[in-house]
CSV table of C-alpha atoms in Angstrom, one decimal:
chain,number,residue,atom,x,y,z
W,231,UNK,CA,119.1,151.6,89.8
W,232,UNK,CA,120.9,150.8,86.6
W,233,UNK,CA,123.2,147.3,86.5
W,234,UNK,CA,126.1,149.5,85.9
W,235,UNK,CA,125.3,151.8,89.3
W,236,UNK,CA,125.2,148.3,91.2
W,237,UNK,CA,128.4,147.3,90.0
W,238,UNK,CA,129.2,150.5,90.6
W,239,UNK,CA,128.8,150.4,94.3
W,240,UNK,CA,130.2,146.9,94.7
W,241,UNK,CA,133.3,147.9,93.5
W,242,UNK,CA,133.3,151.0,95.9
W,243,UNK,CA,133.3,152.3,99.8
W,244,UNK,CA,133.0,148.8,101.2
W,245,UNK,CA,130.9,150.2,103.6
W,246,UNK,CA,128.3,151.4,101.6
W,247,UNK,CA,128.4,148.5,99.5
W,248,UNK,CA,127.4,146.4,102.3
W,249,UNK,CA,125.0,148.0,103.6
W,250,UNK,CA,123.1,148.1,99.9
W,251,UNK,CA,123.4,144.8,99.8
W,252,UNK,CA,123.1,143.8,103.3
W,253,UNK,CA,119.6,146.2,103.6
W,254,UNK,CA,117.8,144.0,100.6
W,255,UNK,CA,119.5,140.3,102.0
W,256,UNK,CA,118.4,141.3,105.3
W,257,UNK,CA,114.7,142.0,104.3
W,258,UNK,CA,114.7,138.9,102.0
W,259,UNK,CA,116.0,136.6,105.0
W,260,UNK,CA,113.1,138.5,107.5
W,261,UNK,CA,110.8,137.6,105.2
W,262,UNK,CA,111.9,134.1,104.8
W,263,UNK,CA,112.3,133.5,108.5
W,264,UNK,CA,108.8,135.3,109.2
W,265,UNK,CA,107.7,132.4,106.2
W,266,UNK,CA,108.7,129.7,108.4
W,267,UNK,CA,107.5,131.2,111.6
W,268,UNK,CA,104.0,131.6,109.7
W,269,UNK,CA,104.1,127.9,108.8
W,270,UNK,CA,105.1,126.8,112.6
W,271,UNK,CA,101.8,129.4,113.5
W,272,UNK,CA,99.5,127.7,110.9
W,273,UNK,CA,101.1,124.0,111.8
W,274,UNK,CA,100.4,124.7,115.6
W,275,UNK,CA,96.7,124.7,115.5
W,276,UNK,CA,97.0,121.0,114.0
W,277,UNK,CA,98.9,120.2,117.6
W,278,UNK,CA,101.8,119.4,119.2
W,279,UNK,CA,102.3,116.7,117.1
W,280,UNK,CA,102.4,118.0,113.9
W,281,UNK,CA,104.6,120.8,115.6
W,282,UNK,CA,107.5,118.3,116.4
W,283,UNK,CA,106.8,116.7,112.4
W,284,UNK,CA,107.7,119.9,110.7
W,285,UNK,CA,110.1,120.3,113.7
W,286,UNK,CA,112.3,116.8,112.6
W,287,UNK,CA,111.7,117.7,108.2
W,288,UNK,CA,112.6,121.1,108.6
W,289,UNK,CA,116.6,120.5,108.9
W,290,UNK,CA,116.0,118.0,106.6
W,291,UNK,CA,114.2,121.0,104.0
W,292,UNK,CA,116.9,123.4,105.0
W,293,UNK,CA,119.8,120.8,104.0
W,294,UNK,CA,118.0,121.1,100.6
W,295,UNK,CA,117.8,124.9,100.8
W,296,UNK,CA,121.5,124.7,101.9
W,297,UNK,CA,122.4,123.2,98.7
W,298,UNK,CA,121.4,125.6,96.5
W,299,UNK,CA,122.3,128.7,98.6
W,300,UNK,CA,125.7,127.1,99.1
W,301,UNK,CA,126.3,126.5,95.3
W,302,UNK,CA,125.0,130.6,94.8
W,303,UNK,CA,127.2,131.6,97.6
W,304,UNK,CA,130.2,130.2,95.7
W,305,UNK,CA,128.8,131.0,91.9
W,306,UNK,CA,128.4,135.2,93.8
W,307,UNK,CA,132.1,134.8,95.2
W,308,UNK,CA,133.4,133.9,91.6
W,309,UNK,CA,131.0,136.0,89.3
W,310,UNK,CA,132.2,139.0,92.0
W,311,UNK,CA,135.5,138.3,91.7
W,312,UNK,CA,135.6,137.8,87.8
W,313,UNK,CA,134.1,141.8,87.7
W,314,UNK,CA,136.2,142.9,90.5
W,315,UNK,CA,139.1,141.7,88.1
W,316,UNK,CA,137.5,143.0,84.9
W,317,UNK,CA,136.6,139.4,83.3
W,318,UNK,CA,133.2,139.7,82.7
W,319,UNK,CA,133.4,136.6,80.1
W,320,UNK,CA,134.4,134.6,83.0
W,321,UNK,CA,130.9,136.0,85.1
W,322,UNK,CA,129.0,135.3,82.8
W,323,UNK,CA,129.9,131.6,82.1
W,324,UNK,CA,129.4,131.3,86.1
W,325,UNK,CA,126.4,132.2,85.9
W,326,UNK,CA,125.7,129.4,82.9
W,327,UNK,CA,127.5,126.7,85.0
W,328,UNK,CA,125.5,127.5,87.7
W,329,UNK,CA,122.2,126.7,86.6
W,330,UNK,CA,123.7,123.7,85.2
W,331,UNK,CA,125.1,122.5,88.2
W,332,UNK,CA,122.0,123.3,89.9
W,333,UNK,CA,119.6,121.1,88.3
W,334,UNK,CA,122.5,117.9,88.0
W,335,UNK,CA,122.3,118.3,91.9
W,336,UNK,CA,118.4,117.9,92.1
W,337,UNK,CA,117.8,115.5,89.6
W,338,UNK,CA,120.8,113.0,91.3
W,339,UNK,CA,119.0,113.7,94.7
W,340,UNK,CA,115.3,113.4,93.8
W,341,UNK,CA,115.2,109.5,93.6
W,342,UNK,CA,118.0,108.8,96.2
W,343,UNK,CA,115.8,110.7,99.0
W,344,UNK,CA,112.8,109.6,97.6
W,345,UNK,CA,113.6,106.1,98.5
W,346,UNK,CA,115.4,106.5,101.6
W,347,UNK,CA,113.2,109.0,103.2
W,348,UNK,CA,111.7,106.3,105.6
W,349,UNK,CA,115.0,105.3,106.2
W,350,UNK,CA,115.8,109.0,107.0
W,351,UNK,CA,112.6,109.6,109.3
W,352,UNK,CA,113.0,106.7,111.2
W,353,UNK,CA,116.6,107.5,112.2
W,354,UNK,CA,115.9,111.4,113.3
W,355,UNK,CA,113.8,109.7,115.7
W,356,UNK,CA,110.6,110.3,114.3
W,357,UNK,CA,108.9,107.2,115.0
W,358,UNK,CA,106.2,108.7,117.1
W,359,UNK,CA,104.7,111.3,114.3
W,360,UNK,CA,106.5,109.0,111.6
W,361,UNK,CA,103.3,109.5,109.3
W,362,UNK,CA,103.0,113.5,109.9
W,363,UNK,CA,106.5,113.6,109.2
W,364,UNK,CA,106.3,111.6,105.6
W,365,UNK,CA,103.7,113.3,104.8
W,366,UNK,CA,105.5,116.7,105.3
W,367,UNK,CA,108.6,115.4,103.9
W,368,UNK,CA,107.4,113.6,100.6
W,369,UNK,CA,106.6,116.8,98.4
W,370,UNK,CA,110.1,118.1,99.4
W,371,UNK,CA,111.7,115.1,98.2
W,372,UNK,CA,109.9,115.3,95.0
W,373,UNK,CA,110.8,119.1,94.4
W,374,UNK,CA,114.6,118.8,95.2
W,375,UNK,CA,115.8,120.4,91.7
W,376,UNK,CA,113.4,123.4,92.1
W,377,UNK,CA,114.7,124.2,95.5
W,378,UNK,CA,118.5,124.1,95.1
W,379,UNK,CA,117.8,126.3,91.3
W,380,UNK,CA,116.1,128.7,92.9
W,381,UNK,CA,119.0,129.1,95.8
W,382,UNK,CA,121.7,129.0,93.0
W,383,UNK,CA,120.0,131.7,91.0
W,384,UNK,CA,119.6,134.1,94.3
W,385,UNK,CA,123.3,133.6,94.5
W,386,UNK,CA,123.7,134.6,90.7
W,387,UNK,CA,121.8,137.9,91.0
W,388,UNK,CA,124.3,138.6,94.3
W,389,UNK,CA,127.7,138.4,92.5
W,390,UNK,CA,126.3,141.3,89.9
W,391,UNK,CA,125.5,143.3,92.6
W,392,UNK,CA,122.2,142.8,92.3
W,393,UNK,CA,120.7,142.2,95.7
W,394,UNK,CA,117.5,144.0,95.4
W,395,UNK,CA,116.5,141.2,92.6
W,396,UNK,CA,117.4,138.4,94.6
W,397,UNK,CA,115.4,139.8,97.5
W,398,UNK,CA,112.4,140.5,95.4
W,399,UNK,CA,112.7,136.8,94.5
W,400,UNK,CA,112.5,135.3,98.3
W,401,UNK,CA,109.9,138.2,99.3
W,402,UNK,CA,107.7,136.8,96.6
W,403,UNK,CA,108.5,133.1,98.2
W,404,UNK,CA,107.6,133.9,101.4
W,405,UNK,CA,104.4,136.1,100.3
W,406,UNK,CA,102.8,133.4,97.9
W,407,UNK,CA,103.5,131.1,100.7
W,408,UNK,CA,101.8,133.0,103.6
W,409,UNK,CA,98.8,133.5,101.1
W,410,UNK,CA,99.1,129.6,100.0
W,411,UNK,CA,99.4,128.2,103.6
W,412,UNK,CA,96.4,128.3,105.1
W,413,UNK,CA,94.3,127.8,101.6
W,414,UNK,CA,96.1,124.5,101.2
W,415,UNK,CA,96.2,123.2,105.0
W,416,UNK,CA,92.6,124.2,106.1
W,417,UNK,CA,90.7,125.1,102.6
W,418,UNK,CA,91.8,122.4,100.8
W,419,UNK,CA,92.0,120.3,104.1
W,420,UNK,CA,95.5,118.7,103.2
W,421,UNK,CA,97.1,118.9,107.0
W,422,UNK,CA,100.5,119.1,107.0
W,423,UNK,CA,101.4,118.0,103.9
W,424,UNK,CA,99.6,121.3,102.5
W,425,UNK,CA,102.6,123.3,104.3
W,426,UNK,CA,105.3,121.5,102.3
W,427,UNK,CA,103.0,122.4,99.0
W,428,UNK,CA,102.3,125.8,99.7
W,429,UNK,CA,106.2,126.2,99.8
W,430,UNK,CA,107.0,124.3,96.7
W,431,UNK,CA,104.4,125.7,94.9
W,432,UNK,CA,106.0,129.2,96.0
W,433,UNK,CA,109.4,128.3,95.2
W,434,UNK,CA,108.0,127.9,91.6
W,435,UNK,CA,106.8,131.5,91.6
W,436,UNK,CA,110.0,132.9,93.1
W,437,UNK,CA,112.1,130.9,90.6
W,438,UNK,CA,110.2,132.1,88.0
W,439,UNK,CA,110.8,135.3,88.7
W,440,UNK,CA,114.7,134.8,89.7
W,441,UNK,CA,115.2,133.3,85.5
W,442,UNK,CA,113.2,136.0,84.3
W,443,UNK,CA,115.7,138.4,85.8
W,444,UNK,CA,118.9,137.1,84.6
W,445,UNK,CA,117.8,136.4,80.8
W,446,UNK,CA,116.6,140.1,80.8
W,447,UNK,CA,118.2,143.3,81.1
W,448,UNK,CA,117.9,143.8,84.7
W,449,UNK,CA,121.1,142.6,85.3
W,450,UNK,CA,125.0,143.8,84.5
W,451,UNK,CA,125.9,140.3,82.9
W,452,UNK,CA,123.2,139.9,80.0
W,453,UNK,CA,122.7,136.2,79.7
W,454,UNK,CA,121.0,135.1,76.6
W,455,UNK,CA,119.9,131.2,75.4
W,456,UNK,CA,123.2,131.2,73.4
W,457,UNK,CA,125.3,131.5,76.2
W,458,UNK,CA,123.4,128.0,77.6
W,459,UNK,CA,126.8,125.8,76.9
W,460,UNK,CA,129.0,123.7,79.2
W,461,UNK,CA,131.8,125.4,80.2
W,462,UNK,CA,134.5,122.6,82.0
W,463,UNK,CA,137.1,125.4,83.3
W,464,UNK,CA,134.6,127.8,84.9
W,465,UNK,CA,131.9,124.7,86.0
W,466,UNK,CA,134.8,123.2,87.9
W,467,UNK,CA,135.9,127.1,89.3
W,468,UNK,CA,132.1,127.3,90.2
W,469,UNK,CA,132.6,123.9,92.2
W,470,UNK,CA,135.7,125.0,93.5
W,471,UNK,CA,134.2,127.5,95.3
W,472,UNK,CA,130.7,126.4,96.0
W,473,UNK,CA,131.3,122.6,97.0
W,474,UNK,CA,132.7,123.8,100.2
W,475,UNK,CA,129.6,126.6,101.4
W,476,UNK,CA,127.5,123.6,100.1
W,477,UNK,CA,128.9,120.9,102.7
W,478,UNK,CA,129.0,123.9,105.5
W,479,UNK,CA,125.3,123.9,105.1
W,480,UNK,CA,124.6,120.4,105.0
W,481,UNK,CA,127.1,120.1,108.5
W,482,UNK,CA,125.3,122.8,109.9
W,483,UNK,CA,121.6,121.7,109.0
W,484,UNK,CA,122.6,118.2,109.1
W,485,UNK,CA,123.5,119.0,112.4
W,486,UNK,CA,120.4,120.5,113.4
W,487,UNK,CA,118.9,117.2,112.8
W,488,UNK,CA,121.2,114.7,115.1
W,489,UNK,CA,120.5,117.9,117.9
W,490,UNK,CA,116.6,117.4,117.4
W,491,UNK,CA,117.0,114.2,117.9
W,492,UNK,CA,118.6,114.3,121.5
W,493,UNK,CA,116.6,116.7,122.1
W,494,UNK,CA,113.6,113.8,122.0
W,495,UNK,CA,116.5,111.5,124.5
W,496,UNK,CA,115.6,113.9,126.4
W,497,UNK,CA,112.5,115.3,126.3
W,498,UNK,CA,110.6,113.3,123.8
W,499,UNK,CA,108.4,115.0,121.1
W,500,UNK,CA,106.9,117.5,123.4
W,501,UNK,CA,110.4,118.7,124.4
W,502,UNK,CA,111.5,119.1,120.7
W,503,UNK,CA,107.8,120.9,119.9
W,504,UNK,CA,109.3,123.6,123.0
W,505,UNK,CA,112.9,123.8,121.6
W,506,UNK,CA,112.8,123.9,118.2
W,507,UNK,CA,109.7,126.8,118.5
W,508,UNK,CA,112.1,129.1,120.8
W,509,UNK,CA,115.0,128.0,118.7
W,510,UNK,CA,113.1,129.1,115.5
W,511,UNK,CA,112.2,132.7,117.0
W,512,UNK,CA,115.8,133.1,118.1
W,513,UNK,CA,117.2,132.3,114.7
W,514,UNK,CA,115.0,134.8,113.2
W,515,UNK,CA,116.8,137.5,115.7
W,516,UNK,CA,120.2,136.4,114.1
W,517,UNK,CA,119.2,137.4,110.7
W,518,UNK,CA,121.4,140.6,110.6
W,519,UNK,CA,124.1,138.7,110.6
W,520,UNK,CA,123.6,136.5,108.2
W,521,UNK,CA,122.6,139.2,105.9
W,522,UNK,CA,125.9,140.5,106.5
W,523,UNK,CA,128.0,137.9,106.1
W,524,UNK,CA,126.0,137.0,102.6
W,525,UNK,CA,126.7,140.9,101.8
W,526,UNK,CA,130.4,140.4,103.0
W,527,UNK,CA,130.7,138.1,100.2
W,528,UNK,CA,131.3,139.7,97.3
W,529,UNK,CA,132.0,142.6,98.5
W,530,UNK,CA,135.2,141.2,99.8
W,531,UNK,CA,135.9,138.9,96.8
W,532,UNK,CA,135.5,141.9,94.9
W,533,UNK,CA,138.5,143.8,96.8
W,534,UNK,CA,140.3,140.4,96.6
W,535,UNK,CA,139.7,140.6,92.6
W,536,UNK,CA,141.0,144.4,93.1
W,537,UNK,CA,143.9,143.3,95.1
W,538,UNK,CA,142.9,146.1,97.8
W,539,UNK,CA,144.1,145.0,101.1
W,540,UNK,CA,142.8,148.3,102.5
W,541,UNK,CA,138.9,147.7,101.3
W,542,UNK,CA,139.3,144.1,101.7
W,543,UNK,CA,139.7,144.6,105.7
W,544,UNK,CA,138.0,147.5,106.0
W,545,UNK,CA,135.1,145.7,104.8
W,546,UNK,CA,135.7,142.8,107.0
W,547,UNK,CA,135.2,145.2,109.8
W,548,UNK,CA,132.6,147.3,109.2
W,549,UNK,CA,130.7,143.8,108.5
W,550,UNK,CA,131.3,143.1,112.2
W,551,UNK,CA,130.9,145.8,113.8
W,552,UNK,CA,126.9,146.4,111.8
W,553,UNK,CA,126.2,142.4,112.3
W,554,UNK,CA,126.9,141.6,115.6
W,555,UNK,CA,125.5,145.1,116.6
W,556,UNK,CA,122.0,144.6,115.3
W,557,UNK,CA,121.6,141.0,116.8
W,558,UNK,CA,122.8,142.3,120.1
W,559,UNK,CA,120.0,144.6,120.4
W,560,UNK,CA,117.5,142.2,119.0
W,561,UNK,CA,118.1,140.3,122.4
W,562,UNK,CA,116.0,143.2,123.7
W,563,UNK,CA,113.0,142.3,121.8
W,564,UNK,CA,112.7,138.9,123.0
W,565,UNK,CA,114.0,140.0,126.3
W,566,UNK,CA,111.0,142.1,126.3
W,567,UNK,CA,108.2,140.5,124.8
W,568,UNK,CA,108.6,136.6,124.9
W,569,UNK,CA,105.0,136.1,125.7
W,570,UNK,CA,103.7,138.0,123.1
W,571,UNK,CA,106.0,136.8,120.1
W,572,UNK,CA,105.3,132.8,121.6
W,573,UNK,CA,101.5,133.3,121.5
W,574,UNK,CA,101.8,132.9,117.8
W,575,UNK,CA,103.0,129.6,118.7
W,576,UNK,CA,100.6,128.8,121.3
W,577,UNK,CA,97.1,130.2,120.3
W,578,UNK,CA,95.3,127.1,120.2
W,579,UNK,CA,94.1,125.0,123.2
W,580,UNK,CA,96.2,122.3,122.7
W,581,UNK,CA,99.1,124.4,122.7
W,582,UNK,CA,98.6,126.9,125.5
W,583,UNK,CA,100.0,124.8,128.1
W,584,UNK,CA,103.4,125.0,126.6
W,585,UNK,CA,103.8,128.6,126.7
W,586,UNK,CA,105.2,129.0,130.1
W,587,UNK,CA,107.9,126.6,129.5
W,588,UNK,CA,109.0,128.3,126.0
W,589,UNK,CA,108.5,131.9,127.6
W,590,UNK,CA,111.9,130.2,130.3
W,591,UNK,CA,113.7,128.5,127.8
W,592,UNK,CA,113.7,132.0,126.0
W,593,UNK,CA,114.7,134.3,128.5
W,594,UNK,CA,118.4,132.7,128.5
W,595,UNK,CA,118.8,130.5,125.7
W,596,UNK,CA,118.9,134.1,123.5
W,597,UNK,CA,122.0,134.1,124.9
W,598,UNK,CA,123.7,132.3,122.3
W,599,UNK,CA,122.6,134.7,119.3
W,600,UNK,CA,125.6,137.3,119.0
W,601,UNK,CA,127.8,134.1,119.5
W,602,UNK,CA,126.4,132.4,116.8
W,603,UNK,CA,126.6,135.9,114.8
W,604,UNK,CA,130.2,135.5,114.5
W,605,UNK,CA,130.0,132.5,112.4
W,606,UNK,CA,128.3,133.8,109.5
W,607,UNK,CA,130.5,136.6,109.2
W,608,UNK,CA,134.1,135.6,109.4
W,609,UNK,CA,132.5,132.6,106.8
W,610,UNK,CA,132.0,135.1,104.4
W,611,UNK,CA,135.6,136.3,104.8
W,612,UNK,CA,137.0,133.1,104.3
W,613,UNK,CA,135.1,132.0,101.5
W,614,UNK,CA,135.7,135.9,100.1
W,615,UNK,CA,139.5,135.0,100.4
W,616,UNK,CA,139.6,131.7,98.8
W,617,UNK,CA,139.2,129.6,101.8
W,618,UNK,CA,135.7,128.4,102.1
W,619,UNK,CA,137.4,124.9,103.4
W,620,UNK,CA,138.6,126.7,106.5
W,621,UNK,CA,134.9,127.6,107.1
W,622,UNK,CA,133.9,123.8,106.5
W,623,UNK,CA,135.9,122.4,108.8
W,624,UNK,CA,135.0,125.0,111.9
W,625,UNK,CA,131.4,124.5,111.2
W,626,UNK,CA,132.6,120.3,111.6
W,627,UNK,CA,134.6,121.3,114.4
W,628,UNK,CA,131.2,123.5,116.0
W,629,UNK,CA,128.8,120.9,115.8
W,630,UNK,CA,130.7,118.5,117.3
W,631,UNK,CA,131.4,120.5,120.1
W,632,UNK,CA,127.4,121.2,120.2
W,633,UNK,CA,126.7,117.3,119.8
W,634,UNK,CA,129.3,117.0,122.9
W,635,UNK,CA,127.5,119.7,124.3
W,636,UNK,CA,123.7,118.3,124.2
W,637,UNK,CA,124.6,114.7,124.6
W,638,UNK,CA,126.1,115.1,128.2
W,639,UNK,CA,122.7,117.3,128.7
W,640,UNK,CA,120.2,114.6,127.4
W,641,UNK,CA,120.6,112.8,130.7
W,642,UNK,CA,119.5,116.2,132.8
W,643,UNK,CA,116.1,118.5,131.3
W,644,UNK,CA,115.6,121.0,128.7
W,645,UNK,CA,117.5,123.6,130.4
W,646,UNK,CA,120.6,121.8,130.3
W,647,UNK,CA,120.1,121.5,126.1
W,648,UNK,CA,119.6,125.8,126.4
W,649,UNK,CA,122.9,125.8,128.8
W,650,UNK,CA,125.2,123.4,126.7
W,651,UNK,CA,123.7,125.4,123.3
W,652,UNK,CA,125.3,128.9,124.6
W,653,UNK,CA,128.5,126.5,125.9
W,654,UNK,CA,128.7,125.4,122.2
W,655,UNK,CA,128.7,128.4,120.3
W,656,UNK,CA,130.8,130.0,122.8
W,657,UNK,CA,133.7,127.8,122.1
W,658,UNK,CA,132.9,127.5,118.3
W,659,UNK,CA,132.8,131.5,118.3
W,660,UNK,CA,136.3,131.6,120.3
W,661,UNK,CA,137.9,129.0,117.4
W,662,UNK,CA,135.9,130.6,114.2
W,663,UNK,CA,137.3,133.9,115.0
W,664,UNK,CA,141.4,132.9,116.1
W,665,UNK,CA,141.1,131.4,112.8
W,666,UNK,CA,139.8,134.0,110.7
W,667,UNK,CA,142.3,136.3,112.5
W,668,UNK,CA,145.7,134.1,111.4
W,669,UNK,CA,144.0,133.7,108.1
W,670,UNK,CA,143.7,137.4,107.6
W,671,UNK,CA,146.9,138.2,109.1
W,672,UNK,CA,148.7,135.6,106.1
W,673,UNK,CA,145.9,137.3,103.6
W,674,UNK,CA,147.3,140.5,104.2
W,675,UNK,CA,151.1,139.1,104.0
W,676,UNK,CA,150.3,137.0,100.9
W,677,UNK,CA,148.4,140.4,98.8
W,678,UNK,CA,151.0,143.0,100.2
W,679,UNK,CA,153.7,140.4,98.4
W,680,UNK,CA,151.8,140.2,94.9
């Protein structure tokens, strides 16, 4: 398909703009997720122990990943937007400032986590598989710069339309690092820390590939060495709009980390090696969602740019009605076979005896998917309407109400953390969508008046 066709399409029937870009995000994010489940499978035979390391880095990774997927989030909103409204100058010095921006971000960050990481460990509560979890943690820490590019240029390739380019980039991520796993953990006999270099070392690959794409001619905006200037104006319109996904994702992941950690109040290390595996699996059911919500993005911002009230909510809708549809009916696959998608988890000797326990903790804490599915979503319409700080301050507001949630449960068992995480999102679904509501309502009010 041609870069004009893709533009093409974004700026068309919302509903078949979302679902071309929803289809290739969707894949990409599968992929991804399936990546991480892979490394939890390989980790496993290593033990519980190891298990609950990758289980207290992983938010820690995923703040990281947050960054950069933030910062593309916002750079696709404005580059989107700038086509939408026929400034394609604009675009294309977005998609300059972004890469700058990018690597600022991970070269500021490199030394500060590279010095505070014990600090960091120590405080998520991993004191008991403190050295499994430096050792996991260190090559991340390192690598910052090459994880939030890679992120921001995903993001790049989105705002053009382009969604089968940034899903070739995270399908080539999560192959090299299936392939790359096991050679560096067992072959190469580096333990955990092999997991953390596999990744890296495919991140490298997939960025590769992500720069090769935007300087070519695979893309609508043709970006060339020339263009590789500081732009203030469009750096700080960039900003504008990415600073906000960027500190939803570091609430939400951040998050993820105080929950791990009363998760161990309660349970210890075994009880976050149990959680965090069922929790994993489940967020891989919610993918559809956030594939949708990412799609949402510009194709909204795009309307916005149009000033199209009428494909601007029809879009909203149709993104609602496909998301939370296809995560509802994912319930039935774990429903059905939670033994069989857990024994990837639990093949080894060590880790049989968990099993039963995760195969419970499934059956209801699934529960809490299509109410988590409404976040991602009615994000993307806020951040498509030029209110990505509305979405901030829910996902604050959310994982409050979860920390609430799991510290009352800390002094019961594991099945209180499942209960109070469906309480949680049920509230934080209730708030995210009476906001997105009044927000479209003074949307509609506010374009009908220009």
């Amino acid at each position: 398909m041609s870069s004009n066709r893709k533009v093409d399409i974004l700026l068309g029937d919302p509903k078949k703009a979302i679902i071309a870009m929803a289809i290739p995000i969707m894949v990409a994010l599968f992929v991804a997720e399936i990546n991480t489940v892979v490394d939890r499978a390989w980790c496993s035979g290593m033990g519980s122990d190891t298990l609950a390391a990758v289980a207290v880095v992983r938010p820690i990774y995923n703040v990281l990943v947050g960054l950069g997927t933030g910062l593309g989030v916002g750079a696709s909103a404005v580059i989107s937007r700038n086509i939408g409204a026929g400034k394609d100058g604009n675009a294309k010095s977005g998609c300059v400032q972004t890469i700058i921006l990018a690597a600022a971000i991970g070269l500021v960050l490199t030394p500060i986590l590279l010095i505070l990481q014990p600090y960091i460990l120590s405080a998520l509560g991993a004191n008991d598989v403190i050295d499994e979890s430096a050792a996991y943690m260190n090559v991340y820490s390192t690598f910052v710069t090459l994880i939030i590019l890679n992120g921001a240029i995903g993001g790049i390739l989105n705002g053009q339309g382009a969604s089968t380019l940034s899903t070739a980039m995270m399908v080539t991520l999560a192959a090299s690092n299936i392939i790359l796993d096991p050679m560096f953990i067992y072959v190469l006999d580096m333990g955990v820390m092999g997991a953390s270099l596999a990744t890296i070392v495919a991140t490298t690959i997939s960025l590769l590939l992500g720069l090769y794409f935007i300087h070519g001619r695979r893309t609508y905006l043709q970006i060339s060495k020339s263009d590789m200037r500081w732009d203030r104006i469009q750096s700080r319109a960039i900003m504008t709009a990415g600073f906000p996904q960027m500190l939803e994702f570091i609430v939400l992941y951040g998050m993820d980390a105080v929950l791990n950690f009363l998760v161990i109040v309660c349970a210890g290390t075994d009880g976050l090696t149990i959680f965090s595996t069922v929790d994993g699996l489940i967020i891989l059911m919610t993918v559809p969602a956030m594939a949708v919500g990412s799609a949402l993005v510009p194709v909204a911002s795009s309307a916005y740019g149009q000033k199209n009230i009428v494909r601007l909510n029809k879009s909203f809708r149709y993104a609602l009605i496909m998301g939370i549809g296809l995560v509802t009916a994912l319930i039935l696959v774990l429903e059905l076979f939670p033994e069989q998608l857990l024994y990837l988890f639990t093949y080894s000797d060590n880790m049989e005896a968990y099993r039963p326990e995760m195969v419970h903790l499934l059956s209801f804490m699934c529960l809490y998917m299509p109410l988590f599915s409404f976040n991602p979503i009615c994000s993307g319409y806020l951040q498509a309407v030029k209110h990505p700080n509305y979405s901030v301050v829910m996902a604050v507001v959310r994982n409050l109400i979860l920390i609430t949630f799991f510290w009352i449960a800390t002094s019961y068992t594991l099945d209180a953390i499942g209960i109070a995480l469906i309480a949680g999102h049920f509230v934080g679904m209730t708030l995210m969508c009476t906001l997105t509501y009044f927000t479209s309502r003074g949307t509609e009010r506010e374009m009908n008046l220009a």
